[in-house]
mmCIF file of C-alpha atoms and ligand atoms in Angstrom:
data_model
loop_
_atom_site.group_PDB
_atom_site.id
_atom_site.type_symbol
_atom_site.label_atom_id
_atom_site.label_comp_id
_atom_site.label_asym_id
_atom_site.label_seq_id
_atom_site.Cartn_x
_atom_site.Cartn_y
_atom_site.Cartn_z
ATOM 1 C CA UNK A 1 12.384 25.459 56.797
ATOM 2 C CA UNK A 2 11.468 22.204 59.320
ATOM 3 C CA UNK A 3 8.880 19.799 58.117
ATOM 4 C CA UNK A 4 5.904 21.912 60.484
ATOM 5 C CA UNK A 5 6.710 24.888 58.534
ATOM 6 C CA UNK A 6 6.556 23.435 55.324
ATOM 7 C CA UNK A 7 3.357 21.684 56.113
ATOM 8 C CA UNK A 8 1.373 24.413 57.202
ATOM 9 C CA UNK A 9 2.387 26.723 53.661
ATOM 10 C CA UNK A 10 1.587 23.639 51.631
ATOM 11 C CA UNK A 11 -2.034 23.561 52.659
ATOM 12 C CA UNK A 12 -2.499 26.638 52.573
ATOM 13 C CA UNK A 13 -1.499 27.107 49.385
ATOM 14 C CA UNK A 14 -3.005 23.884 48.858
ATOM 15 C CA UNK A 15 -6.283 25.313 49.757
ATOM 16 C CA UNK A 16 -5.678 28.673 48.222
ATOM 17 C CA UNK A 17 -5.312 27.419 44.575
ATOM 18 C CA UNK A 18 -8.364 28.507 42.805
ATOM 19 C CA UNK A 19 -7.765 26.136 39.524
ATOM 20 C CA UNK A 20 -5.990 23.398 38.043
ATOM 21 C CA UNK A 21 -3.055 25.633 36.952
ATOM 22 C CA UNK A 22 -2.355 27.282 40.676
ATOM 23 C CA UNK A 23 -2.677 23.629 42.375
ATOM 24 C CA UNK A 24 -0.305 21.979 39.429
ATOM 25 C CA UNK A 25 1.677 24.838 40.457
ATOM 26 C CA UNK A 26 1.790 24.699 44.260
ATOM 27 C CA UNK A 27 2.003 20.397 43.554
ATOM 28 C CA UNK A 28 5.768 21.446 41.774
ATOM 29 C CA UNK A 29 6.846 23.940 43.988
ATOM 30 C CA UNK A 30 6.316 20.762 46.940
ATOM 31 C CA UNK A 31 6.868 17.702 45.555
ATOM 32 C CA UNK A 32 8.265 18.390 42.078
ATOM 33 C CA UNK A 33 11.833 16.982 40.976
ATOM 34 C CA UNK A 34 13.279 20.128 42.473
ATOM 35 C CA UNK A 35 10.266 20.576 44.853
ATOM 36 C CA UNK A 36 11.215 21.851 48.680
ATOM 37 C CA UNK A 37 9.888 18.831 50.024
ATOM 38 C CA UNK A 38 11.833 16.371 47.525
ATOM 39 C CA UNK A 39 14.843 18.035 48.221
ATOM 40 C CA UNK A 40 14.802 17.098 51.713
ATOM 41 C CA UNK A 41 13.980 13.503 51.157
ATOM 42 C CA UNK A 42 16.914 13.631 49.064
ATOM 43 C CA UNK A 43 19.625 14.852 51.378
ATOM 44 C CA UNK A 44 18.563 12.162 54.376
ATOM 45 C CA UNK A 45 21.093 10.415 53.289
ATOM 46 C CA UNK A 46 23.847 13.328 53.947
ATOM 47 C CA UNK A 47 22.831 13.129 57.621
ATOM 48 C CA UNK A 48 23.150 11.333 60.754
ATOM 49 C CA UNK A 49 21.522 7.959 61.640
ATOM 50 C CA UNK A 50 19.989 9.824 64.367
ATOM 51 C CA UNK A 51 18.531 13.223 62.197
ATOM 52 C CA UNK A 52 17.317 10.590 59.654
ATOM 53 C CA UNK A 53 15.599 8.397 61.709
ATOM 54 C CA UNK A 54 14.249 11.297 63.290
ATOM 55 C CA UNK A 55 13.285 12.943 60.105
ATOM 56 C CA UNK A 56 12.631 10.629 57.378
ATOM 57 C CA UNK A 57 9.407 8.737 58.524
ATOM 58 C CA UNK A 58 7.844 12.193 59.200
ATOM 59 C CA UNK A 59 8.806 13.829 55.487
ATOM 60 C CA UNK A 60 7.156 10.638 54.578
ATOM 61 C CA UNK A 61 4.156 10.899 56.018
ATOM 62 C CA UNK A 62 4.393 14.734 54.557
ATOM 63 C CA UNK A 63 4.839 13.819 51.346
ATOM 64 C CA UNK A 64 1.744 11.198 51.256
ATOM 65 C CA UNK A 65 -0.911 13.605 52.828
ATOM 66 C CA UNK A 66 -0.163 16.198 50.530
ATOM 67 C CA UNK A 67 -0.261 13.830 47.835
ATOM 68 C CA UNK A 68 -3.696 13.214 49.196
ATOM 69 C CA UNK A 69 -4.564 16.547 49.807
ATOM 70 C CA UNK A 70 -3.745 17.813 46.016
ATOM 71 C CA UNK A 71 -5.192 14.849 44.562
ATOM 72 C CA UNK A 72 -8.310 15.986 46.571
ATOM 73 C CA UNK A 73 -8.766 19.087 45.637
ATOM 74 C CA UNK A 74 -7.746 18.453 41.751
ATOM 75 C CA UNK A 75 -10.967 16.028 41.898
ATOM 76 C CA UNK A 76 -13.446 18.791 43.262
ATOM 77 C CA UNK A 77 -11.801 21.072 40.486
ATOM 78 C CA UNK A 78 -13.161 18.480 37.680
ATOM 79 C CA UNK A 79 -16.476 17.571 39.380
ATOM 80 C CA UNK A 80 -17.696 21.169 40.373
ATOM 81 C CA UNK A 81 -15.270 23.161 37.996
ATOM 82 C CA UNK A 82 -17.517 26.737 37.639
ATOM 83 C CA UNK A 83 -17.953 26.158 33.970
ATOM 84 C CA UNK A 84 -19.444 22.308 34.715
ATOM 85 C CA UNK A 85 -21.838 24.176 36.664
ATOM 86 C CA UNK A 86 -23.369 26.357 34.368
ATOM 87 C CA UNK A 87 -22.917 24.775 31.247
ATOM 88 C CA UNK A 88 -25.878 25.019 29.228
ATOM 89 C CA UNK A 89 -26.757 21.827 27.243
ATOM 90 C CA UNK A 90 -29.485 23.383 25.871
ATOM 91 C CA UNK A 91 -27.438 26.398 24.254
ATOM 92 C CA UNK A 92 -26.930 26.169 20.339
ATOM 93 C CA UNK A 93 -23.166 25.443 19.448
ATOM 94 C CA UNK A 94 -20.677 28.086 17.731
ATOM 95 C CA UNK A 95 -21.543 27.919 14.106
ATOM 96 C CA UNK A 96 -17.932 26.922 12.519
ATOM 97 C CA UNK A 97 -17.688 28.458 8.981
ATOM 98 C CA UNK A 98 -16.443 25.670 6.622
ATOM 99 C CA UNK A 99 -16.677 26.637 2.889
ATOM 100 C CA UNK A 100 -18.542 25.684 0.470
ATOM 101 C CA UNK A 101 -19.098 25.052 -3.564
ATOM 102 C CA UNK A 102 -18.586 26.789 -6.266
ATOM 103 C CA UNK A 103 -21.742 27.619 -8.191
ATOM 104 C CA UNK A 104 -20.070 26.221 -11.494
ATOM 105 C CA UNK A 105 -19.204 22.672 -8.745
ATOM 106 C CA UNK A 106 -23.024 23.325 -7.741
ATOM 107 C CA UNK A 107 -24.275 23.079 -11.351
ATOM 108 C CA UNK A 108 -21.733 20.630 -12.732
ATOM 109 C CA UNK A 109 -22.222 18.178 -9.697
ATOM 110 C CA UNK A 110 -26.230 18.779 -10.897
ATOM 111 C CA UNK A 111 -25.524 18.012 -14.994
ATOM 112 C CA UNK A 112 -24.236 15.008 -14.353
ATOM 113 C CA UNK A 113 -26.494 13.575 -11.948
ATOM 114 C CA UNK A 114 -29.337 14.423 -14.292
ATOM 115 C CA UNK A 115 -27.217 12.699 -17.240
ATOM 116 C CA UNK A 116 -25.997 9.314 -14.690
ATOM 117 C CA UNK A 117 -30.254 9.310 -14.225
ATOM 118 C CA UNK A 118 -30.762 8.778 -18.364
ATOM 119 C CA UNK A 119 -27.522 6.094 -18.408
ATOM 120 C CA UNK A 120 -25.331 8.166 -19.461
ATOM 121 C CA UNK A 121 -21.616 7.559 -18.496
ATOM 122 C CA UNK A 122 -19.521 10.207 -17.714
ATOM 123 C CA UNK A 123 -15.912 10.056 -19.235
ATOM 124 C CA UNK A 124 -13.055 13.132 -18.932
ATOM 125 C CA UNK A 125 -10.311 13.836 -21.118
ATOM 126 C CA UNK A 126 -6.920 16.131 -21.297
ATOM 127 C CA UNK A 127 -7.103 19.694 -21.416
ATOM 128 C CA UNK A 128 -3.427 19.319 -23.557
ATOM 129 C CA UNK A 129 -4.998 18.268 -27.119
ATOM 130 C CA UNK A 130 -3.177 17.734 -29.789
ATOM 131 C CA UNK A 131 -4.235 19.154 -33.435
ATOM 132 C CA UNK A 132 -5.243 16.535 -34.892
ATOM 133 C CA UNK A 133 -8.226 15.808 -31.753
ATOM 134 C CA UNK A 134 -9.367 18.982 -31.841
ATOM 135 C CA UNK A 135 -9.880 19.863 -35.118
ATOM 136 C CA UNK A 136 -8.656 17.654 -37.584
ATOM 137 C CA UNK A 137 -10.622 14.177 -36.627
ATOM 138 C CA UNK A 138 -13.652 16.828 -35.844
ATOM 139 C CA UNK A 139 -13.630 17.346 -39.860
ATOM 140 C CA UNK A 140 -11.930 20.533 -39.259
ATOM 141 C CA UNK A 141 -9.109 20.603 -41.613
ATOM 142 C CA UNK A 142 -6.011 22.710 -41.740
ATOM 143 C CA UNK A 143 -6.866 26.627 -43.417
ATOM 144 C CA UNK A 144 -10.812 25.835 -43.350
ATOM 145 C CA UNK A 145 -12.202 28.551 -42.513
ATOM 146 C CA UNK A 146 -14.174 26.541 -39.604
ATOM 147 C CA UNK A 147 -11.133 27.298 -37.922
ATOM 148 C CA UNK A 148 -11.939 31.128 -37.061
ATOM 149 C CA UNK A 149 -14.797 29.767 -34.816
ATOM 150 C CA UNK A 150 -12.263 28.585 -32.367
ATOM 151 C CA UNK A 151 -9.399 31.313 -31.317
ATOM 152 C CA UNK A 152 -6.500 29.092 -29.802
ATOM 153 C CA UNK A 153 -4.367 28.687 -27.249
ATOM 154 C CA UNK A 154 -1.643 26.984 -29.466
ATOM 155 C CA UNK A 155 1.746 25.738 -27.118
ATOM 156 C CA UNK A 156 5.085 26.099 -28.270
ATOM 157 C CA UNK A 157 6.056 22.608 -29.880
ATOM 158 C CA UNK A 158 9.199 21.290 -28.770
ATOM 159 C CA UNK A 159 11.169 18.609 -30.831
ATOM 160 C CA UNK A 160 10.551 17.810 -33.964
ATOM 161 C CA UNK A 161 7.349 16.413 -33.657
ATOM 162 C CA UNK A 162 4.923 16.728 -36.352
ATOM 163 C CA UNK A 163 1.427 17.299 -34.554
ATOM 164 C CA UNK A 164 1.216 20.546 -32.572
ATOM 165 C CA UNK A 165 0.141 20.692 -29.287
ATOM 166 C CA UNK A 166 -2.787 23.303 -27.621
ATOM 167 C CA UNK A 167 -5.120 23.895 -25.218
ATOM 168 C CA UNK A 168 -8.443 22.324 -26.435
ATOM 169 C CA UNK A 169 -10.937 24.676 -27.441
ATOM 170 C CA UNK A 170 -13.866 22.601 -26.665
ATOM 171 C CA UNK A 171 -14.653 19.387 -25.337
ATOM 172 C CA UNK A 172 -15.603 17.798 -28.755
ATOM 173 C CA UNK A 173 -12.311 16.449 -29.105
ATOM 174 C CA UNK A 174 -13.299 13.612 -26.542
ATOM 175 C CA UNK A 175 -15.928 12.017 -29.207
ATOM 176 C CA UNK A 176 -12.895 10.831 -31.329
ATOM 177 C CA UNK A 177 -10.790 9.598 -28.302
ATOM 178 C CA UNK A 178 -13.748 7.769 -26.864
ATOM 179 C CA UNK A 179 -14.831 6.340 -29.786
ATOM 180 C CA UNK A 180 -11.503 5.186 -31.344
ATOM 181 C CA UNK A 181 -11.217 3.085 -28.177
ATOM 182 C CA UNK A 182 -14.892 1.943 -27.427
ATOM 183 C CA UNK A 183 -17.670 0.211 -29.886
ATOM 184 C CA UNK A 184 -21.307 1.882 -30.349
ATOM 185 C CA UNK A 185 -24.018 1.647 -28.786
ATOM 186 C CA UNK A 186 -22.840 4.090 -26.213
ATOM 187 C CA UNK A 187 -24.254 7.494 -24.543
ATOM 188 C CA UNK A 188 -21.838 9.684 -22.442
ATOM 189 C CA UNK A 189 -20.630 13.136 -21.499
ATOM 190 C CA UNK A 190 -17.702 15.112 -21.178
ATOM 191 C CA UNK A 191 -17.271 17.601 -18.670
ATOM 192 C CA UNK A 192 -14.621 19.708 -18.512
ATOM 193 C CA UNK A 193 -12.455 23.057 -18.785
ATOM 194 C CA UNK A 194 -11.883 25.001 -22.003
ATOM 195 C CA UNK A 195 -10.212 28.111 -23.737
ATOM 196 C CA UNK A 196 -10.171 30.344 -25.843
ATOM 197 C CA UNK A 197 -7.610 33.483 -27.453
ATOM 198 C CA UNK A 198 -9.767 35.802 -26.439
ATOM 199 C CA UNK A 199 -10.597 38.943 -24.947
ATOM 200 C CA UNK A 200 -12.941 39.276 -21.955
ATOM 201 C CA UNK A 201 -16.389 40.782 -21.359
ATOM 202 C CA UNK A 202 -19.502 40.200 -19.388
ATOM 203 C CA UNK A 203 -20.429 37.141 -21.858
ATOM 204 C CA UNK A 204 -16.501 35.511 -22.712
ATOM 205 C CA UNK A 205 -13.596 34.396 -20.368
ATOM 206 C CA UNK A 206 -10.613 32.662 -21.856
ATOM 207 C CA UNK A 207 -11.062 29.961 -19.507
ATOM 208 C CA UNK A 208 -14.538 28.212 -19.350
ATOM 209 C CA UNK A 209 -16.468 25.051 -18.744
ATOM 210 C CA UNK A 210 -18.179 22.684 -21.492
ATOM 211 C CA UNK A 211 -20.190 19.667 -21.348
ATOM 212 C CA UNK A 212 -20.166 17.274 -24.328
ATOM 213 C CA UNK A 213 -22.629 14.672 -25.300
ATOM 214 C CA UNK A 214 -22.323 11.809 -27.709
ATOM 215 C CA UNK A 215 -25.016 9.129 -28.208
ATOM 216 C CA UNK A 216 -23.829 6.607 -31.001
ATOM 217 C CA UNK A 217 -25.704 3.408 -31.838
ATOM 218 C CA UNK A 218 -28.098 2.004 -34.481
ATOM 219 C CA UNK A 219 -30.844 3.937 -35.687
ATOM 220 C CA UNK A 220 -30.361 7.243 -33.515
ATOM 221 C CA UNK A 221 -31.767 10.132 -34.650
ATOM 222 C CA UNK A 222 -32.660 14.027 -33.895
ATOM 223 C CA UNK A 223 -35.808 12.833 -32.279
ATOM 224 C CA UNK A 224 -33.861 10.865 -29.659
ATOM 225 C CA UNK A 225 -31.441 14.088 -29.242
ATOM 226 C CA UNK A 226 -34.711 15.949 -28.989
ATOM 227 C CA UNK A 227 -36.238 13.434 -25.912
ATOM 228 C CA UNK A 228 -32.895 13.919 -24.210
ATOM 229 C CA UNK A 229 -32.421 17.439 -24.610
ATOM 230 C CA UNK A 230 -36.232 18.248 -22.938
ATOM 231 C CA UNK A 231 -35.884 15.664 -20.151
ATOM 232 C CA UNK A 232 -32.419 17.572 -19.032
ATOM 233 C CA UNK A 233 -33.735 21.385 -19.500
ATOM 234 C CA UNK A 234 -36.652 20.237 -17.812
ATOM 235 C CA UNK A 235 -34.887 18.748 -14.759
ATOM 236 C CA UNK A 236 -32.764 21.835 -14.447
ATOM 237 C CA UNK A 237 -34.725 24.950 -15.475
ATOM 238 C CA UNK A 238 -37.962 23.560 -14.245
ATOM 239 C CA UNK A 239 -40.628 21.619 -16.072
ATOM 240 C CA UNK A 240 -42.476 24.986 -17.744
ATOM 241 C CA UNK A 241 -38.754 25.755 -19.771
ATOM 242 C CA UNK A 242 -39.660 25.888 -23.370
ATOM 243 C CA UNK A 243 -36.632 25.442 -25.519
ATOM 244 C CA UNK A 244 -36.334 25.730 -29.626
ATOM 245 C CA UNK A 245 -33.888 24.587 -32.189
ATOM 246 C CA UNK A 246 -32.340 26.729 -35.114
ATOM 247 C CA UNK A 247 -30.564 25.237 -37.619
ATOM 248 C CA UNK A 248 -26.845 26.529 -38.060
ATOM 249 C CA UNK A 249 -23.105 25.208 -38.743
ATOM 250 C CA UNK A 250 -20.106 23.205 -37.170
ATOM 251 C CA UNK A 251 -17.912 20.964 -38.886
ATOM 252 C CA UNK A 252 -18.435 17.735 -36.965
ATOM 253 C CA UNK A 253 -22.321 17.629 -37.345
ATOM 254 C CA UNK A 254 -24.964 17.460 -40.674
ATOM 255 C CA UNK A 255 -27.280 18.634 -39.571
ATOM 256 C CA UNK A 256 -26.160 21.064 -36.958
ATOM 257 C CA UNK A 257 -28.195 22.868 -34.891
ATOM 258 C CA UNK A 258 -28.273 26.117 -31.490
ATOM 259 C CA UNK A 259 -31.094 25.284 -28.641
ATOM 260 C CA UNK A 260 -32.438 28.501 -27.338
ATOM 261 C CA UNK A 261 -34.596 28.618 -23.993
ATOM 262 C CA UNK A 262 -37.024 31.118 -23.099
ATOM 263 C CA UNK A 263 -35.890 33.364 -20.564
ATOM 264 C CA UNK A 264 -37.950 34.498 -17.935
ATOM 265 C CA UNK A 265 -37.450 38.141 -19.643
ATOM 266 C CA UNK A 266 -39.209 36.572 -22.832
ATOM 267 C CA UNK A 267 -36.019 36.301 -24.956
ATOM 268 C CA UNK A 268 -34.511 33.370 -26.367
ATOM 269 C CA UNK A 269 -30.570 32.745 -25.323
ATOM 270 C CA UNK A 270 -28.803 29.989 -26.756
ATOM 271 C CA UNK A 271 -27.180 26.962 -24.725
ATOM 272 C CA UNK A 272 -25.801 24.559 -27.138
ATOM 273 C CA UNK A 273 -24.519 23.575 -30.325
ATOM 274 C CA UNK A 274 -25.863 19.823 -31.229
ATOM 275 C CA UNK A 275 -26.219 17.872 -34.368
ATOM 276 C CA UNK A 276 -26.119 14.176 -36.028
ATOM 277 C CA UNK A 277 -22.205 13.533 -36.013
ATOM 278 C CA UNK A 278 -20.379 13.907 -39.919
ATOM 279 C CA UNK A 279 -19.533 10.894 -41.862
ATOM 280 C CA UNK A 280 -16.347 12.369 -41.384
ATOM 281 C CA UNK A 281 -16.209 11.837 -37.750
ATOM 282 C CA UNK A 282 -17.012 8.293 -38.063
ATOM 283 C CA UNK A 283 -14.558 7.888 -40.752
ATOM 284 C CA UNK A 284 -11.554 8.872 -38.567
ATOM 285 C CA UNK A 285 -12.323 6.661 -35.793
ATOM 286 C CA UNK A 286 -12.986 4.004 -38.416
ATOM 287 C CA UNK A 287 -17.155 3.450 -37.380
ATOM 288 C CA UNK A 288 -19.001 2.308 -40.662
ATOM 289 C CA UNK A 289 -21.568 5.440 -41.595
ATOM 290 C CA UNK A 290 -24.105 3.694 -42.686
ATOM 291 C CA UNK A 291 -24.178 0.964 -39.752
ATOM 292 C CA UNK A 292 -24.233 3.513 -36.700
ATOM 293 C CA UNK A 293 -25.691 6.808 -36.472
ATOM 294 C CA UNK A 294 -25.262 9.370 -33.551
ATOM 295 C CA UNK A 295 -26.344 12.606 -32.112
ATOM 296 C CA UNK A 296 -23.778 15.115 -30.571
ATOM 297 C CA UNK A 297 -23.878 18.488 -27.934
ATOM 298 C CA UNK A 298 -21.564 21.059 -26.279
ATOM 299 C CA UNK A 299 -22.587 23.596 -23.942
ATOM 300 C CA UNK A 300 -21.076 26.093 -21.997
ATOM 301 C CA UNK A 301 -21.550 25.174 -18.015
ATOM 302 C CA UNK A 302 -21.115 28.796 -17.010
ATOM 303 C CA UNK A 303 -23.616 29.655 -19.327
ATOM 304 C CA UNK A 304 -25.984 27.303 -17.705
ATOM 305 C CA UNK A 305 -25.585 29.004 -14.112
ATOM 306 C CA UNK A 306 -25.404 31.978 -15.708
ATOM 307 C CA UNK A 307 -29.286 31.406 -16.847
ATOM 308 C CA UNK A 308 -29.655 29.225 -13.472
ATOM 309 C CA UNK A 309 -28.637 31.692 -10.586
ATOM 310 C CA UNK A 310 -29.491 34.788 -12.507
ATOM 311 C CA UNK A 311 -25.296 36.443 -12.923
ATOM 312 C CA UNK A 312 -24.781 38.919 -15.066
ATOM 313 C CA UNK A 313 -21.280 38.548 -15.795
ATOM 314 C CA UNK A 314 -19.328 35.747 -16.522
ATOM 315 C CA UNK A 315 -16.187 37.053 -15.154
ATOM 316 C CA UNK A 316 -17.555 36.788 -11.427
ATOM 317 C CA UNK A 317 -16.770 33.329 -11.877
ATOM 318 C CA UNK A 318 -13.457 33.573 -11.750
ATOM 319 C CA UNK A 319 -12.304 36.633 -9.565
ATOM 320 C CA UNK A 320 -12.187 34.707 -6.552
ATOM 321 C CA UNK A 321 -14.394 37.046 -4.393
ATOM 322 C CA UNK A 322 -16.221 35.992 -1.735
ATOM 323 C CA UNK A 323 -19.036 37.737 -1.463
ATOM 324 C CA UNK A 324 -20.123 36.346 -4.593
ATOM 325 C CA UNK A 325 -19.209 32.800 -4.281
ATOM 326 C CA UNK A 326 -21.191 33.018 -0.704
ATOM 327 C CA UNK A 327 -23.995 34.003 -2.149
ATOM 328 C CA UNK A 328 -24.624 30.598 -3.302
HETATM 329 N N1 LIG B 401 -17.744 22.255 -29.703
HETATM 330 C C1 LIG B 401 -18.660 23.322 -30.060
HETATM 331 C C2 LIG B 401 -18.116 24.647 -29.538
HETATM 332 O O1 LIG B 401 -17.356 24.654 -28.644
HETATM 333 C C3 LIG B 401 -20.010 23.078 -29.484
HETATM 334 C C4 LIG B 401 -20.672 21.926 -30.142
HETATM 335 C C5 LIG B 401 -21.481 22.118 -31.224
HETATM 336 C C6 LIG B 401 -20.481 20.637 -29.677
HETATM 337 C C7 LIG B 401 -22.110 21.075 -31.863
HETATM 338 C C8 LIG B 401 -21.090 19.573 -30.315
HETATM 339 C C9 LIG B 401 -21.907 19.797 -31.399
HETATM 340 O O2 LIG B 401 -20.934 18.324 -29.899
HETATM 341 O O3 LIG B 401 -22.525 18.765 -32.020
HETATM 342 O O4 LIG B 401 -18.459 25.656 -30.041
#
């Protein structure tokens, strides 16, 4: 092919590209490292003074104006590209799907916002206990009977250690770790995951959420407990939630107590166990009885959405299907 022939192809392919991709294409077939007009700027040095004097300038000037000409028409490409033309600023953008919570996240990240507003800290703690946190320093002795309210999760102990190992049963356990290392007056909560030997149904999973409260300092009492319990059911049920207390039983509390709230069907479903910590308690993490007093609660977080978002089953929770988590 002589320089006229190439020249007159190249710009017409040159002005036959209809995009980017064709001209790139048409720029490599030309002028790339193996391009037709490359290789003959190459091989002027294979020929004679004459052919290359006679040739060389001209493949030169080639090689520029299609340099020109491609640069040209890459140019009109970006400024009056058919898409630039029509593009639509005023057209809403794709709507990109990117996930979001949990309704027990939802109602956790809500608990302890409404806690962190009435100074409470909020402190976590492992999910590994050992014995002696979970039951025995919560006045729950080995072969009490207390012990039945709590089927457990108990881990295979390896070595000879003495204390056996499971997987805490409530959050309560935190009281004695945060108070052997901290000094009254103090108010915080413990969020956190839970379980239980036990079969499933609507209302039980082996795997839950708690959140514990402790309050210790001079001169607490239920009436404290009772401002703090109606400030938080009020900022997440709504300020018409009427609640009640019942007296009843756990180890770690005298008096112990269940507060029900009204549902909006009428009846009354409980959401936590509370009470004035045990001399017992204090006794293990080595607080003087009759110098502090302190007011203690656990309830169930799934419980609380439960009674929240209106689920019937506890169990949805934890199946991992999307159609229910989206609903939220
Ligand atoms: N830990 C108890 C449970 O899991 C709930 C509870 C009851 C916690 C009374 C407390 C309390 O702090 O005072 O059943």
């Amino acid at each position: 092919m002589d320089l006229e022939q190439i020249k007159k192809s190249a710009i017409n392919e040159i002005n036959n590209a209809s995009d980017v991709k064709l001209l790139e294409g048409v720029n490599v077939k030309y002028l790339g490292r193996k391009g037709v007009l490359t290789n003959i700027l190459r091989s002027l040095k294979d020929l004679s003074m004459g052919d290359r004097r006679k040739i060389g300038p001209k493949a030169n000037i080639l090689k520029k104006e299609l340099e020109d000409l491609i640069g040209k028409k890459k140019n009109s490409f970006i400024n009056f590209s058919k898409d630039d033309l029509f593009f639509d600023v005023t057209k809403p953008g794709l709507k990109i799907s990117s996930g979001h919570l949990h309704p027990l996240s939802k109602i956790d990240a809500e608990v302890r916002k409404i806690f962190l507003s009435m100074n409470f800290s909020v402190v976590d703690g492992p999910e590994v206990e050992s014995e002696y946190y979970n039951f025995d320093a919560l006045n729950i002795p080995a072969n009490h009977p207390a012990r039945d309210m709590w089927d457990t999760f108990w881990l295979k102990s390896s070595g000879p250690a003495k204390s056996k190992f499971l997987l805490r049963t409530h959050t309560s356990p935190m009281q004695v770790r945060f108070m052997e290392t901290h000094n009254p007056p103090f108010q915080i909560i413990v969020p956190g995951r839970v379980f239980r030997y036990e079969a499933t149904d609507m209302s039980h999973e082996f795997n839950f959420y708690q959140i514990e409260g402790l309050m210790v300092g001079h001169d607490i009492s239920l009436a404290n407990f009772k401002f703090i319990v109606e400030e938080f059911c009020k900022k997440l049920f709504g300020p018409k939630i009427q609640f009640r207390f019942r007296p009843s039983y756990f180890p770690f509390v005298e008096p112990g107590l269940e507060v029900d709230i009204k549902l909006g069907s009428g009846s009354w479903l409980e959401v936590m166990g509370a009470g004035m910590v045990q001399r017992n308690v204090f006794d293990a993490v080595r607080y003087n009885p009759d110098e502090v007093q302190g007011f203690a609660f656990g309830m169930g977080l799934d419980r609380l959405a439960m009674i929240k978002y209106k689920i019937p089953d506890i169990r949805l929770f934890y199946n991992g299907d999307l159609r229910f988590v989206r609903q939220f």
